Amino acid sequence: MGVRRLAVSLCLMSAIGASLFFASQRWLTQAWAHLAMHPDILRALEGAMSNQRELAKLDPEREDVYRKQFEEARALAAHLEIFRTSRDAIVWRYEAILLSLFGVNLLLVVSIQLLFQRRLDQRLGRLRTSIETLAAGEPVVPNRPRKDTIGIVERMVEDASRLIGARLRQLRMLESWQESSRRLAHEIRTPLTAIYLDLARIHKILDRLGPGDKAEAGRCLESVQEELRRLGEFADQFASFAKIGKPRLRNENLAAFLEEFVKDYAAVWPNVSLTVRESDRPGSVVSVDRRMVRQVLVNLCSNSAAAIGPEGGRITVAVFGERNAVWVVVEDTGPGIPDTVRARIFEPYVTTKPVGEGMGLGLAISKKIMLDHEGDLELARTGSSGTTFRLRFKKD
């Protein structure tokens, strides 16, 4: 409601209230005025004065007492006579004072209400602007915190803005890395193709060499081919990161999906025991891309198995539901993630593996997949007792 409409409404309500109050007060004052001027009261006072004179004659010893009572009755009669002659003026003055006080109070209440409504409209306007800014994907400027309902909504909008801003930054960063990976994969694959063609021609030339030279050249070529194979794998990883598509969603029961995953992949990592923790099945149906989510789980379990090493350990997966989300948890008993890379663990090319054993794209790809699902991938905890990752899926 606008300030002008509120002012009109308050004025109308005040006028109605004042009219009702004035009418009720007039009815009450008129009743008491009529009661005070009742003829029986005047006759009673005149009779009392006459009695006092008679008593003074009959009892001379108490004449002073009777005279005093007579004077009091006569003064009261005089007051009543004055009230009778000036009754209308007294009632009008009383009503004027009463209405003035009532008007001052109403004016004060209306002024306070208008001031409060103006500030409320300003805060609602800022809140509306914040929501529009949030809908446009822009950061929301924090306001001074309040503890009322609007303040709670403002904090919710600010929290949502921070969360959306963080996800947008992550998506933009991953998309920029994807573009770089696409270009890098293209630049690597082009000379690789030419090198493979040249190697094929060299093999044909080697067939014309002597046995000794041929064996030595063959060993050199095998070494070159091995390095080219590794370089090709790196190019494939770049390409896979660059070609992450949009998820093709369909409803899946994540509890059943995890049981199927553990059954299919239990033997893939022989140094770990892959198990699924019992969880409540109701509420675990969400829209996901099975292939992509399976890739996320494979990436996480592969990293855990590599971190656990040959001494062996355990990887546990579980699912649990909340009001607005479903979580999949992946826990391991590995040595944990070093402090030096924890803050950057989801950035591309950040890895704890030795040089040549990984490019650090698995978690970046997994993060991008979960963000494309309108969910998230979080590092819940890590330490000497193990590491826990959480996958959050939005409920439909």
mmCIF file of C-alpha atoms in Angstrom:
data_model
loop_
_atom_site.group_PDB
_atom_site.id
_atom_site.type_symbol
_atom_site.label_atom_id
_atom_site.label_comp_id
_atom_site.label_asym_id
_atom_site.label_seq_id
_atom_site.Cartn_x
_atom_site.Cartn_y
_atom_site.Cartn_z
ATOM 1 C CA MET A 1 0.000 0.000 0.000
ATOM 2 C CA GLY A 2 1.367 3.452 -0.940
ATOM 3 C CA VAL A 3 1.938 6.196 1.605
ATOM 4 C CA ARG A 4 -0.825 8.371 0.109
ATOM 5 C CA ARG A 5 -3.414 5.590 0.185
ATOM 6 C CA LEU A 6 -2.349 4.702 3.715
ATOM 7 C CA ALA A 7 -2.747 8.334 4.803
ATOM 8 C CA VAL A 8 -6.278 8.500 3.360
ATOM 9 C CA SER A 9 -7.211 5.217 5.040
ATOM 10 C CA LEU A 10 -5.836 6.358 8.386
ATOM 11 C CA CYS A 11 -7.687 9.683 8.122
ATOM 12 C CA LEU A 12 -10.973 7.923 7.374
ATOM 13 C CA MET A 13 -10.477 5.484 10.235
ATOM 14 C CA SER A 14 -9.523 8.357 12.531
ATOM 15 C CA ALA A 15 -12.623 10.344 11.538
ATOM 16 C CA ILE A 16 -14.870 7.349 12.166
ATOM 17 C CA GLY A 17 -13.159 6.648 15.481
ATOM 18 C CA ALA A 18 -13.395 10.289 16.550
ATOM 19 C CA SER A 19 -17.087 10.438 15.625
ATOM 20 C CA LEU A 20 -17.896 7.299 17.589
ATOM 21 C CA PHE A 21 -15.831 8.476 20.546
ATOM 22 C CA PHE A 22 -17.427 11.924 20.505
ATOM 23 C CA ALA A 23 -20.930 10.459 20.296
ATOM 24 C CA SER A 24 -20.296 8.077 23.190
ATOM 25 C CA GLN A 25 -18.762 10.823 25.345
ATOM 26 C CA ARG A 26 -21.637 13.206 24.617
ATOM 27 C CA TRP A 27 -24.135 10.544 25.555
ATOM 28 C CA LEU A 28 -22.298 9.894 28.822
ATOM 29 C CA THR A 29 -21.814 13.573 29.718
ATOM 30 C CA GLN A 30 -25.413 14.452 28.911
ATOM 31 C CA ALA A 31 -26.620 11.618 31.105
ATOM 32 C CA TRP A 32 -24.528 12.783 34.062
ATOM 33 C CA ALA A 33 -25.536 16.406 33.468
ATOM 34 C CA HIS A 34 -29.229 15.503 33.491
ATOM 35 C CA LEU A 35 -28.673 13.476 36.633
ATOM 36 C CA ALA A 36 -26.947 16.382 38.361
ATOM 37 C CA MET A 37 -29.787 18.758 37.447
ATOM 38 C CA HIS A 38 -32.599 16.398 38.431
ATOM 39 C CA PRO A 39 -35.413 18.375 40.236
ATOM 40 C CA ASP A 40 -35.524 15.861 43.079
ATOM 41 C CA ILE A 41 -31.934 16.783 43.998
ATOM 42 C CA LEU A 42 -32.776 20.488 44.190
ATOM 43 C CA ARG A 43 -35.906 19.781 46.225
ATOM 44 C CA ALA A 44 -33.876 17.560 48.561
ATOM 45 C CA LEU A 45 -31.339 20.358 49.098
ATOM 46 C CA GLU A 46 -34.096 22.905 49.814
ATOM 47 C CA GLY A 47 -35.711 20.467 52.270
ATOM 48 C CA ALA A 48 -32.341 19.900 53.972
ATOM 49 C CA MET A 49 -31.812 23.654 54.430
ATOM 50 C CA SER A 50 -35.334 24.033 55.885
ATOM 51 C CA ASN A 51 -34.694 21.162 58.280
ATOM 52 C CA GLN A 52 -31.422 22.722 59.412
ATOM 53 C CA ARG A 53 -33.234 25.970 60.320
ATOM 54 C CA GLU A 54 -35.890 24.075 62.280
ATOM 55 C CA LEU A 55 -33.256 22.007 64.125
ATOM 56 C CA ALA A 56 -31.345 25.153 65.042
ATOM 57 C CA LYS A 57 -34.509 26.565 66.692
ATOM 58 C CA LEU A 58 -35.295 23.340 68.545
ATOM 59 C CA ASP A 59 -31.709 22.659 69.710
ATOM 60 C CA PRO A 60 -30.010 26.019 70.426
ATOM 61 C CA GLU A 61 -26.968 24.319 71.945
ATOM 62 C CA ARG A 62 -26.016 22.823 68.554
ATOM 63 C CA GLU A 63 -27.033 25.850 66.535
ATOM 64 C CA ASP A 64 -23.473 26.308 65.190
ATOM 65 C CA VAL A 65 -23.413 22.771 63.810
ATOM 66 C CA TYR A 66 -26.770 23.128 62.141
ATOM 67 C CA ARG A 67 -25.817 26.533 60.742
ATOM 68 C CA LYS A 68 -22.638 25.077 59.221
ATOM 69 C CA GLN A 69 -24.591 22.259 57.591
ATOM 70 C CA PHE A 70 -27.085 24.816 56.335
ATOM 71 C CA GLU A 71 -24.337 26.896 54.723
ATOM 72 C CA GLU A 72 -22.866 23.796 53.050
ATOM 73 C CA ALA A 73 -26.247 22.841 51.608
ATOM 74 C CA ARG A 74 -26.837 26.400 50.401
ATOM 75 C CA ALA A 75 -23.372 26.485 48.739
ATOM 76 C CA LEU A 76 -24.090 23.171 47.007
ATOM 77 C CA ALA A 77 -27.427 24.529 45.807
ATOM 78 C CA ALA A 78 -25.649 27.630 44.501
ATOM 79 C CA HIS A 79 -23.147 25.445 42.609
ATOM 80 C CA LEU A 80 -25.977 23.457 41.095
ATOM 81 C CA GLU A 81 -27.667 26.676 40.035
ATOM 82 C CA ILE A 82 -24.437 27.884 38.405
ATOM 83 C CA PHE A 83 -24.027 24.536 36.648
ATOM 84 C CA ARG A 84 -27.647 24.729 35.464
ATOM 85 C CA THR A 85 -27.234 28.164 33.943
ATOM 86 C CA SER A 86 -23.796 27.440 32.342
ATOM 87 C CA ARG A 87 -24.229 23.735 31.645
ATOM 88 C CA ASP A 88 -24.017 24.009 27.870
ATOM 89 C CA ALA A 89 -20.787 26.036 28.031
ATOM 90 C CA ILE A 90 -19.165 23.588 30.470
ATOM 91 C CA VAL A 91 -20.145 20.569 28.391
ATOM 92 C CA TRP A 92 -18.893 22.253 25.188
ATOM 93 C CA ARG A 93 -15.551 23.134 26.833
ATOM 94 C CA TYR A 94 -15.147 19.564 28.108
ATOM 95 C CA GLU A 95 -15.932 18.107 24.720
ATOM 96 C CA ALA A 96 -13.554 20.536 22.968
ATOM 97 C CA ILE A 97 -10.671 19.622 25.290
ATOM 98 C CA LEU A 98 -11.442 15.926 24.903
ATOM 99 C CA LEU A 99 -11.567 16.164 21.116
ATOM 100 C CA SER A 100 -8.340 18.179 21.057
ATOM 101 C CA LEU A 101 -6.505 15.552 23.084
ATOM 102 C CA PHE A 102 -7.980 12.826 20.928
ATOM 103 C CA GLY A 103 -6.941 14.667 17.766
ATOM 104 C CA VAL A 104 -3.379 15.211 19.010
ATOM 105 C CA ASN A 105 -3.062 11.528 19.868
ATOM 106 C CA LEU A 106 -4.473 10.508 16.490
ATOM 107 C CA LEU A 107 -2.111 12.885 14.691
ATOM 108 C CA LEU A 108 0.828 11.406 16.586
ATOM 109 C CA VAL A 109 -0.253 7.838 15.825
ATOM 110 C CA VAL A 110 -0.846 8.637 12.143
ATOM 111 C CA SER A 111 2.541 10.354 11.857
ATOM 112 C CA ILE A 112 4.349 7.413 13.448
ATOM 113 C CA GLN A 113 2.456 4.946 11.251
ATOM 114 C CA LEU A 114 3.218 6.940 8.092
ATOM 115 C CA LEU A 115 6.898 7.141 9.024
ATOM 116 C CA PHE A 116 6.987 3.414 9.727
ATOM 117 C CA GLN A 117 5.159 2.665 6.456
ATOM 118 C CA ARG A 118 7.554 4.879 4.517
ATOM 119 C CA ARG A 119 10.564 3.071 5.933
ATOM 120 C CA LEU A 120 8.850 -0.268 5.323
ATOM 121 C CA ASP A 121 8.198 0.682 1.692
ATOM 122 C CA GLN A 122 11.838 1.706 1.309
ATOM 123 C CA ARG A 123 13.038 -1.627 2.709
ATOM 124 C CA LEU A 124 10.587 -3.549 0.525
ATOM 125 C CA GLY A 125 11.828 -1.569 -2.457
ATOM 126 C CA ARG A 126 15.429 -2.486 -1.640
ATOM 127 C CA LEU A 127 14.379 -6.105 -1.181
ATOM 128 C CA ARG A 128 12.582 -6.093 -4.545
ATOM 129 C CA THR A 129 15.685 -4.605 -6.171
ATOM 130 C CA SER A 130 17.860 -7.269 -4.530
ATOM 131 C CA ILE A 131 15.586 -10.050 -5.810
ATOM 132 C CA GLU A 132 15.628 -8.566 -9.328
ATOM 133 C CA THR A 133 19.413 -8.268 -9.134
ATOM 134 C CA LEU A 134 19.645 -11.860 -7.939
ATOM 135 C CA ALA A 135 17.388 -13.021 -10.788
ATOM 136 C CA ALA A 136 19.675 -11.225 -13.256
ATOM 137 C CA GLY A 137 22.675 -13.123 -11.891
ATOM 138 C CA GLU A 138 24.357 -10.023 -10.465
ATOM 139 C CA PRO A 139 25.829 -9.769 -6.937
ATOM 140 C CA VAL A 140 23.551 -8.324 -4.255
ATOM 141 C CA VAL A 141 24.901 -5.504 -2.091
ATOM 142 C CA PRO A 142 24.443 -6.466 1.610
ATOM 143 C CA ASN A 143 22.174 -4.269 3.739
ATOM 144 C CA ARG A 144 22.323 -3.552 7.439
ATOM 145 C CA PRO A 145 21.057 -6.718 9.151
ATOM 146 C CA ARG A 146 17.664 -6.636 10.909
ATOM 147 C CA LYS A 147 15.976 -9.307 13.005
ATOM 148 C CA ASP A 148 12.438 -8.895 11.655
ATOM 149 C CA THR A 149 10.820 -10.854 8.826
ATOM 150 C CA ILE A 150 12.115 -8.563 6.080
ATOM 151 C CA GLY A 151 15.602 -8.769 7.575
ATOM 152 C CA ILE A 152 15.421 -12.565 7.501
ATOM 153 C CA VAL A 153 14.336 -12.490 3.838
ATOM 154 C CA GLU A 154 17.132 -10.016 3.047
ATOM 155 C CA ARG A 155 19.698 -12.333 4.623
ATOM 156 C CA MET A 156 18.270 -15.273 2.662
ATOM 157 C CA VAL A 157 18.588 -13.269 -0.572
ATOM 158 C CA GLU A 158 22.163 -12.274 0.310
ATOM 159 C CA ASP A 159 23.073 -15.883 1.135
ATOM 160 C CA ALA A 160 21.524 -17.054 -2.127
ATOM 161 C CA SER A 161 23.425 -14.322 -3.969
ATOM 162 C CA ARG A 162 26.721 -15.428 -2.450
ATOM 163 C CA LEU A 163 26.000 -19.072 -3.272
ATOM 164 C CA ILE A 164 24.902 -18.323 -6.840
ATOM 165 C CA GLY A 165 27.861 -15.982 -7.298
ATOM 166 C CA ALA A 166 30.283 -18.672 -6.177
ATOM 167 C CA ARG A 167 28.723 -21.200 -8.543
ATOM 168 C CA LEU A 168 28.763 -18.739 -11.430
ATOM 169 C CA ARG A 169 32.434 -18.025 -10.810
ATOM 170 C CA GLN A 170 33.159 -21.754 -10.742
ATOM 171 C CA LEU A 171 31.205 -22.338 -13.952
ATOM 172 C CA ARG A 172 32.883 -19.431 -15.726
ATOM 173 C CA MET A 173 36.293 -20.621 -14.580
ATOM 174 C CA LEU A 174 35.588 -24.178 -15.726
ATOM 175 C CA GLU A 175 34.191 -22.961 -19.044
ATOM 176 C CA SER A 176 37.325 -20.892 -19.658
ATOM 177 C CA TRP A 177 39.450 -23.946 -18.859
ATOM 178 C CA GLN A 178 37.265 -26.007 -21.188
ATOM 179 C CA GLU A 179 37.919 -23.600 -24.030
ATOM 180 C CA SER A 180 41.651 -23.684 -23.293
ATOM 181 C CA SER A 181 41.577 -27.491 -23.181
ATOM 182 C CA ARG A 182 39.733 -27.659 -26.494
ATOM 183 C CA ARG A 183 42.323 -25.479 -28.182
ATOM 184 C CA LEU A 184 45.209 -27.313 -26.526
ATOM 185 C CA ALA A 185 43.822 -30.723 -27.523
ATOM 186 C CA HIS A 186 43.484 -29.504 -31.093
ATOM 187 C CA GLU A 187 47.029 -28.128 -31.117
ATOM 188 C CA ILE A 188 48.419 -31.396 -29.727
ATOM 189 C CA ARG A 189 46.446 -33.749 -31.958
ATOM 190 C CA THR A 190 47.383 -32.005 -35.194
ATOM 191 C CA PRO A 191 51.158 -32.644 -34.906
ATOM 192 C CA LEU A 192 50.493 -36.059 -33.344
ATOM 193 C CA THR A 193 48.674 -37.145 -36.491
ATOM 194 C CA ALA A 194 51.574 -36.022 -38.648
ATOM 195 C CA ILE A 195 54.090 -37.764 -36.371
ATOM 196 C CA TYR A 196 52.156 -41.048 -36.514
ATOM 197 C CA LEU A 197 52.140 -40.876 -40.310
ATOM 198 C CA ASP A 198 55.888 -40.235 -40.350
ATOM 199 C CA LEU A 199 56.446 -43.176 -38.000
ATOM 200 C CA ALA A 200 54.537 -45.441 -40.365
ATOM 201 C CA ARG A 201 56.831 -44.376 -43.199
ATOM 202 C CA ILE A 202 59.906 -44.901 -40.993
ATOM 203 C CA HIS A 203 58.756 -48.456 -40.271
ATOM 204 C CA LYS A 204 58.676 -49.135 -43.982
ATOM 205 C CA ILE A 205 62.188 -47.721 -44.361
ATOM 206 C CA LEU A 206 63.449 -49.850 -41.449
ATOM 207 C CA ASP A 207 62.388 -52.973 -43.271
ATOM 208 C CA ARG A 208 65.244 -52.311 -45.721
ATOM 209 C CA LEU A 209 67.953 -52.017 -42.992
ATOM 210 C CA GLY A 210 70.243 -54.700 -41.699
ATOM 211 C CA PRO A 211 69.270 -56.820 -38.642
ATOM 212 C CA GLY A 212 71.471 -54.918 -36.138
ATOM 213 C CA ASP A 213 70.479 -51.446 -37.260
ATOM 214 C CA LYS A 214 66.895 -52.518 -37.493
ATOM 215 C CA ALA A 215 66.811 -53.762 -33.868
ATOM 216 C CA GLU A 216 68.364 -50.539 -32.519
ATOM 217 C CA ALA A 217 66.078 -48.363 -34.566
ATOM 218 C CA GLY A 218 63.106 -50.461 -33.463
ATOM 219 C CA ARG A 219 63.901 -49.846 -29.797
ATOM 220 C CA CYS A 220 64.116 -46.112 -30.415
ATOM 221 C CA LEU A 221 60.848 -46.160 -32.295
ATOM 222 C CA GLU A 222 59.128 -48.078 -29.495
ATOM 223 C CA SER A 223 60.283 -45.442 -27.003
ATOM 224 C CA VAL A 224 59.016 -42.683 -29.271
ATOM 225 C CA GLN A 225 55.702 -44.475 -29.728
ATOM 226 C CA GLU A 226 55.286 -44.917 -25.953
ATOM 227 C CA GLU A 227 55.813 -41.219 -25.346
ATOM 228 C CA LEU A 228 53.452 -40.413 -28.182
ATOM 229 C CA ARG A 229 50.875 -42.752 -26.650
ATOM 230 C CA ARG A 230 51.098 -40.912 -23.333
ATOM 231 C CA LEU A 231 50.857 -37.606 -25.147
ATOM 232 C CA GLY A 232 47.794 -38.925 -26.954
ATOM 233 C CA GLU A 233 46.201 -39.899 -23.637
ATOM 234 C CA PHE A 234 46.791 -36.391 -22.345
ATOM 235 C CA ALA A 235 45.198 -34.996 -25.496
ATOM 236 C CA ASP A 236 42.217 -37.318 -24.960
ATOM 237 C CA GLN A 237 41.854 -36.055 -21.385
ATOM 238 C CA PHE A 238 41.975 -32.463 -22.607
ATOM 239 C CA ALA A 239 39.330 -33.313 -25.185
ATOM 240 C CA SER A 240 37.099 -35.094 -22.648
ATOM 241 C CA PHE A 241 37.221 -32.057 -20.375
ATOM 242 C CA ALA A 242 36.452 -29.736 -23.275
ATOM 243 C CA LYS A 243 33.512 -31.865 -24.475
ATOM 244 C CA ILE A 244 31.487 -32.182 -21.275
ATOM 245 C CA GLY A 245 27.948 -32.082 -22.596
ATOM 246 C CA LYS A 246 24.715 -31.106 -20.928
ATOM 247 C CA PRO A 247 23.162 -33.845 -18.789
ATOM 248 C CA ARG A 248 20.259 -35.847 -20.175
ATOM 249 C CA LEU A 249 18.092 -36.085 -17.105
ATOM 250 C CA ARG A 250 15.720 -38.814 -16.070
ATOM 251 C CA ASN A 251 14.383 -39.960 -12.720
ATOM 252 C CA GLU A 252 16.670 -42.339 -10.846
ATOM 253 C CA ASN A 253 16.554 -43.938 -7.407
ATOM 254 C CA LEU A 254 20.009 -43.056 -6.107
ATOM 255 C CA ALA A 255 19.952 -45.765 -3.437
ATOM 256 C CA ALA A 256 19.417 -48.457 -6.086
ATOM 257 C CA PHE A 257 21.892 -46.711 -8.391
ATOM 258 C CA LEU A 258 24.640 -46.859 -5.729
ATOM 259 C CA GLU A 259 24.017 -50.550 -5.086
ATOM 260 C CA GLU A 260 24.322 -51.202 -8.811
ATOM 261 C CA PHE A 261 27.505 -49.110 -8.997
ATOM 262 C CA VAL A 262 29.157 -51.000 -6.126
ATOM 263 C CA LYS A 263 28.198 -54.329 -7.686
ATOM 264 C CA ASP A 264 29.651 -53.370 -11.091
ATOM 265 C CA TYR A 265 32.850 -51.700 -9.845
ATOM 266 C CA ALA A 266 33.733 -53.696 -6.723
ATOM 267 C CA ALA A 267 36.564 -55.498 -8.556
ATOM 268 C CA VAL A 268 37.944 -52.477 -10.430
ATOM 269 C CA TRP A 269 40.131 -51.324 -7.543
ATOM 270 C CA PRO A 270 41.582 -54.480 -5.959
ATOM 271 C CA ASN A 271 43.372 -52.611 -3.178
ATOM 272 C CA VAL A 272 40.136 -51.289 -1.616
ATOM 273 C CA SER A 273 36.860 -52.677 -0.331
ATOM 274 C CA LEU A 274 34.004 -50.816 -2.036
ATOM 275 C CA THR A 275 30.762 -50.975 -0.038
ATOM 276 C CA VAL A 276 27.433 -49.192 0.133
ATOM 277 C CA ARG A 277 26.042 -48.109 3.472
ATOM 278 C CA GLU A 278 22.434 -48.945 4.265
ATOM 279 C CA SER A 279 20.252 -45.877 3.843
ATOM 280 C CA ASP A 280 16.603 -44.971 3.671
ATOM 281 C CA ARG A 281 15.314 -45.362 0.149
ATOM 282 C CA PRO A 282 12.286 -42.998 0.339
ATOM 283 C CA GLY A 283 13.008 -39.544 -1.024
ATOM 284 C CA SER A 284 16.153 -40.548 -2.978
ATOM 285 C CA VAL A 285 14.595 -40.287 -6.470
ATOM 286 C CA VAL A 286 16.027 -37.336 -8.423
ATOM 287 C CA SER A 287 16.609 -36.336 -12.052
ATOM 288 C CA VAL A 288 20.157 -37.244 -13.121
ATOM 289 C CA ASP A 289 22.230 -38.362 -16.082
ATOM 290 C CA ARG A 290 23.301 -41.906 -15.151
ATOM 291 C CA ARG A 291 26.402 -41.867 -17.335
ATOM 292 C CA MET A 292 27.654 -38.561 -15.961
ATOM 293 C CA VAL A 293 26.980 -39.395 -12.308
ATOM 294 C CA ARG A 294 28.705 -42.737 -12.781
ATOM 295 C CA GLN A 295 31.701 -40.835 -14.176
ATOM 296 C CA VAL A 296 31.772 -38.634 -11.066
ATOM 297 C CA LEU A 297 31.723 -41.686 -8.780
ATOM 298 C CA VAL A 298 34.443 -43.397 -10.828
ATOM 299 C CA ASN A 299 36.636 -40.288 -10.629
ATOM 300 C CA LEU A 300 36.202 -40.031 -6.853
ATOM 301 C CA CYS A 301 36.783 -43.738 -6.226
ATOM 302 C CA SER A 302 39.818 -43.798 -8.547
ATOM 303 C CA ASN A 303 41.377 -40.906 -6.644
ATOM 304 C CA SER A 304 40.614 -42.596 -3.315
ATOM 305 C CA ALA A 305 42.075 -45.929 -4.432
ATOM 306 C CA ALA A 306 45.230 -44.209 -5.700
ATOM 307 C CA ALA A 307 45.599 -42.290 -2.420
ATOM 308 C CA ILE A 308 45.055 -45.418 -0.279
ATOM 309 C CA GLY A 309 47.810 -47.277 -2.117
ATOM 310 C CA PRO A 310 48.808 -50.948 -1.992
ATOM 311 C CA GLU A 311 48.366 -51.260 1.773
ATOM 312 C CA GLY A 312 44.625 -51.338 1.175
ATOM 313 C CA GLY A 313 41.646 -49.560 2.649
ATOM 314 C CA ARG A 314 37.935 -48.973 2.365
ATOM 315 C CA ILE A 315 35.632 -46.793 0.249
ATOM 316 C CA THR A 316 32.030 -46.364 1.390
ATOM 317 C CA VAL A 317 29.199 -44.739 -0.542
ATOM 318 C CA ALA A 318 25.818 -43.765 0.885
ATOM 319 C CA VAL A 319 22.768 -41.653 0.105
ATOM 320 C CA PHE A 320 20.510 -39.653 2.402
ATOM 321 C CA GLY A 321 17.709 -37.209 1.765
ATOM 322 C CA GLU A 322 16.793 -33.807 3.121
ATOM 323 C CA ARG A 323 13.852 -31.509 2.547
ATOM 324 C CA ASN A 324 15.184 -29.853 -0.609
ATOM 325 C CA ALA A 325 18.109 -32.055 -1.614
ATOM 326 C CA VAL A 326 19.499 -35.573 -1.804
ATOM 327 C CA TRP A 327 23.134 -36.189 -0.858
ATOM 328 C CA VAL A 328 25.487 -38.926 -2.016
ATOM 329 C CA VAL A 329 28.509 -39.394 0.248
ATOM 330 C CA VAL A 330 31.819 -40.981 -0.795
ATOM 331 C CA GLU A 331 34.147 -41.756 2.142
ATOM 332 C CA ASP A 332 37.587 -43.354 2.118
ATOM 333 C CA THR A 333 40.204 -44.344 4.691
ATOM 334 C CA GLY A 334 43.110 -42.767 2.841
ATOM 335 C CA PRO A 335 45.759 -40.340 4.134
ATOM 336 C CA GLY A 336 43.764 -37.222 3.284
ATOM 337 C CA ILE A 337 44.400 -34.292 0.947
ATOM 338 C CA PRO A 338 47.434 -32.052 1.630
ATOM 339 C CA ASP A 339 46.738 -28.563 2.942
ATOM 340 C CA THR A 340 48.569 -27.020 -0.007
ATOM 341 C CA VAL A 341 45.909 -28.080 -2.521
ATOM 342 C CA ARG A 342 42.686 -28.229 -0.485
ATOM 343 C CA ALA A 343 41.516 -24.743 -1.412
ATOM 344 C CA ARG A 344 42.171 -25.414 -5.123
ATOM 345 C CA ILE A 345 41.184 -29.075 -5.270
ATOM 346 C CA PHE A 346 38.422 -28.506 -7.868
ATOM 347 C CA GLU A 347 40.530 -26.373 -10.201
ATOM 348 C CA PRO A 348 41.744 -28.004 -13.426
ATOM 349 C CA TYR A 349 45.299 -29.394 -13.442
ATOM 350 C CA VAL A 350 45.523 -29.445 -9.629
ATOM 351 C CA THR A 351 46.588 -32.937 -8.528
ATOM 352 C CA THR A 352 48.384 -34.719 -5.696
ATOM 353 C CA LYS A 353 49.688 -37.462 -7.993
ATOM 354 C CA PRO A 354 53.313 -37.593 -9.188
ATOM 355 C CA VAL A 355 54.198 -35.928 -12.478
ATOM 356 C CA GLY A 356 53.113 -38.058 -15.412
ATOM 357 C CA GLU A 357 50.480 -40.028 -13.490
ATOM 358 C CA GLY A 358 47.604 -37.614 -13.783
ATOM 359 C CA MET A 359 46.606 -34.211 -15.097
ATOM 360 C CA GLY A 360 44.239 -33.149 -12.316
ATOM 361 C CA LEU A 361 41.116 -33.009 -14.475
ATOM 362 C CA GLY A 362 38.977 -35.646 -12.741
ATOM 363 C CA LEU A 363 37.647 -33.465 -9.924
ATOM 364 C CA ALA A 364 37.245 -30.457 -12.231
ATOM 365 C CA ILE A 365 35.164 -32.576 -14.615
ATOM 366 C CA SER A 366 33.145 -33.956 -11.677
ATOM 367 C CA LYS A 367 32.516 -30.459 -10.328
ATOM 368 C CA LYS A 368 31.324 -29.254 -13.736
ATOM 369 C CA ILE A 369 28.986 -32.243 -14.071
ATOM 370 C CA MET A 370 27.405 -31.598 -10.668
ATOM 371 C CA LEU A 371 26.999 -27.872 -11.349
ATOM 372 C CA ASP A 372 25.307 -28.733 -14.651
ATOM 373 C CA HIS A 373 22.898 -30.885 -12.594
ATOM 374 C CA GLU A 374 22.071 -27.714 -10.578
ATOM 375 C CA GLY A 375 23.768 -29.432 -7.651
ATOM 376 C CA ASP A 376 27.279 -29.335 -6.284
ATOM 377 C CA LEU A 377 30.323 -31.381 -5.319
ATOM 378 C CA GLU A 378 31.867 -30.544 -1.942
ATOM 379 C CA LEU A 379 34.895 -31.608 0.015
ATOM 380 C CA ALA A 380 33.156 -32.318 3.329
ATOM 381 C CA ARG A 381 36.232 -33.305 5.359
ATOM 382 C CA THR A 382 39.761 -34.591 4.961
ATOM 383 C CA GLY A 383 42.472 -35.672 7.355
ATOM 384 C CA SER A 384 44.689 -38.522 8.403
ATOM 385 C CA SER A 385 41.636 -40.752 8.946
ATOM 386 C CA GLY A 386 40.304 -40.284 5.431
ATOM 387 C CA THR A 387 38.435 -37.992 3.051
ATOM 388 C CA THR A 388 34.722 -37.425 2.445
ATOM 389 C CA PHE A 389 33.165 -35.901 -0.664
ATOM 390 C CA ARG A 390 29.477 -35.022 -0.917
ATOM 391 C CA LEU A 391 27.367 -34.816 -4.071
ATOM 392 C CA ARG A 392 24.256 -32.662 -3.732
ATOM 393 C CA PHE A 393 21.287 -33.243 -6.034
ATOM 394 C CA LYS A 394 18.292 -30.902 -6.183
ATOM 395 C CA LYS A 395 14.911 -32.458 -5.488
ATOM 396 C CA ASP A 396 12.271 -31.941 -8.167
#
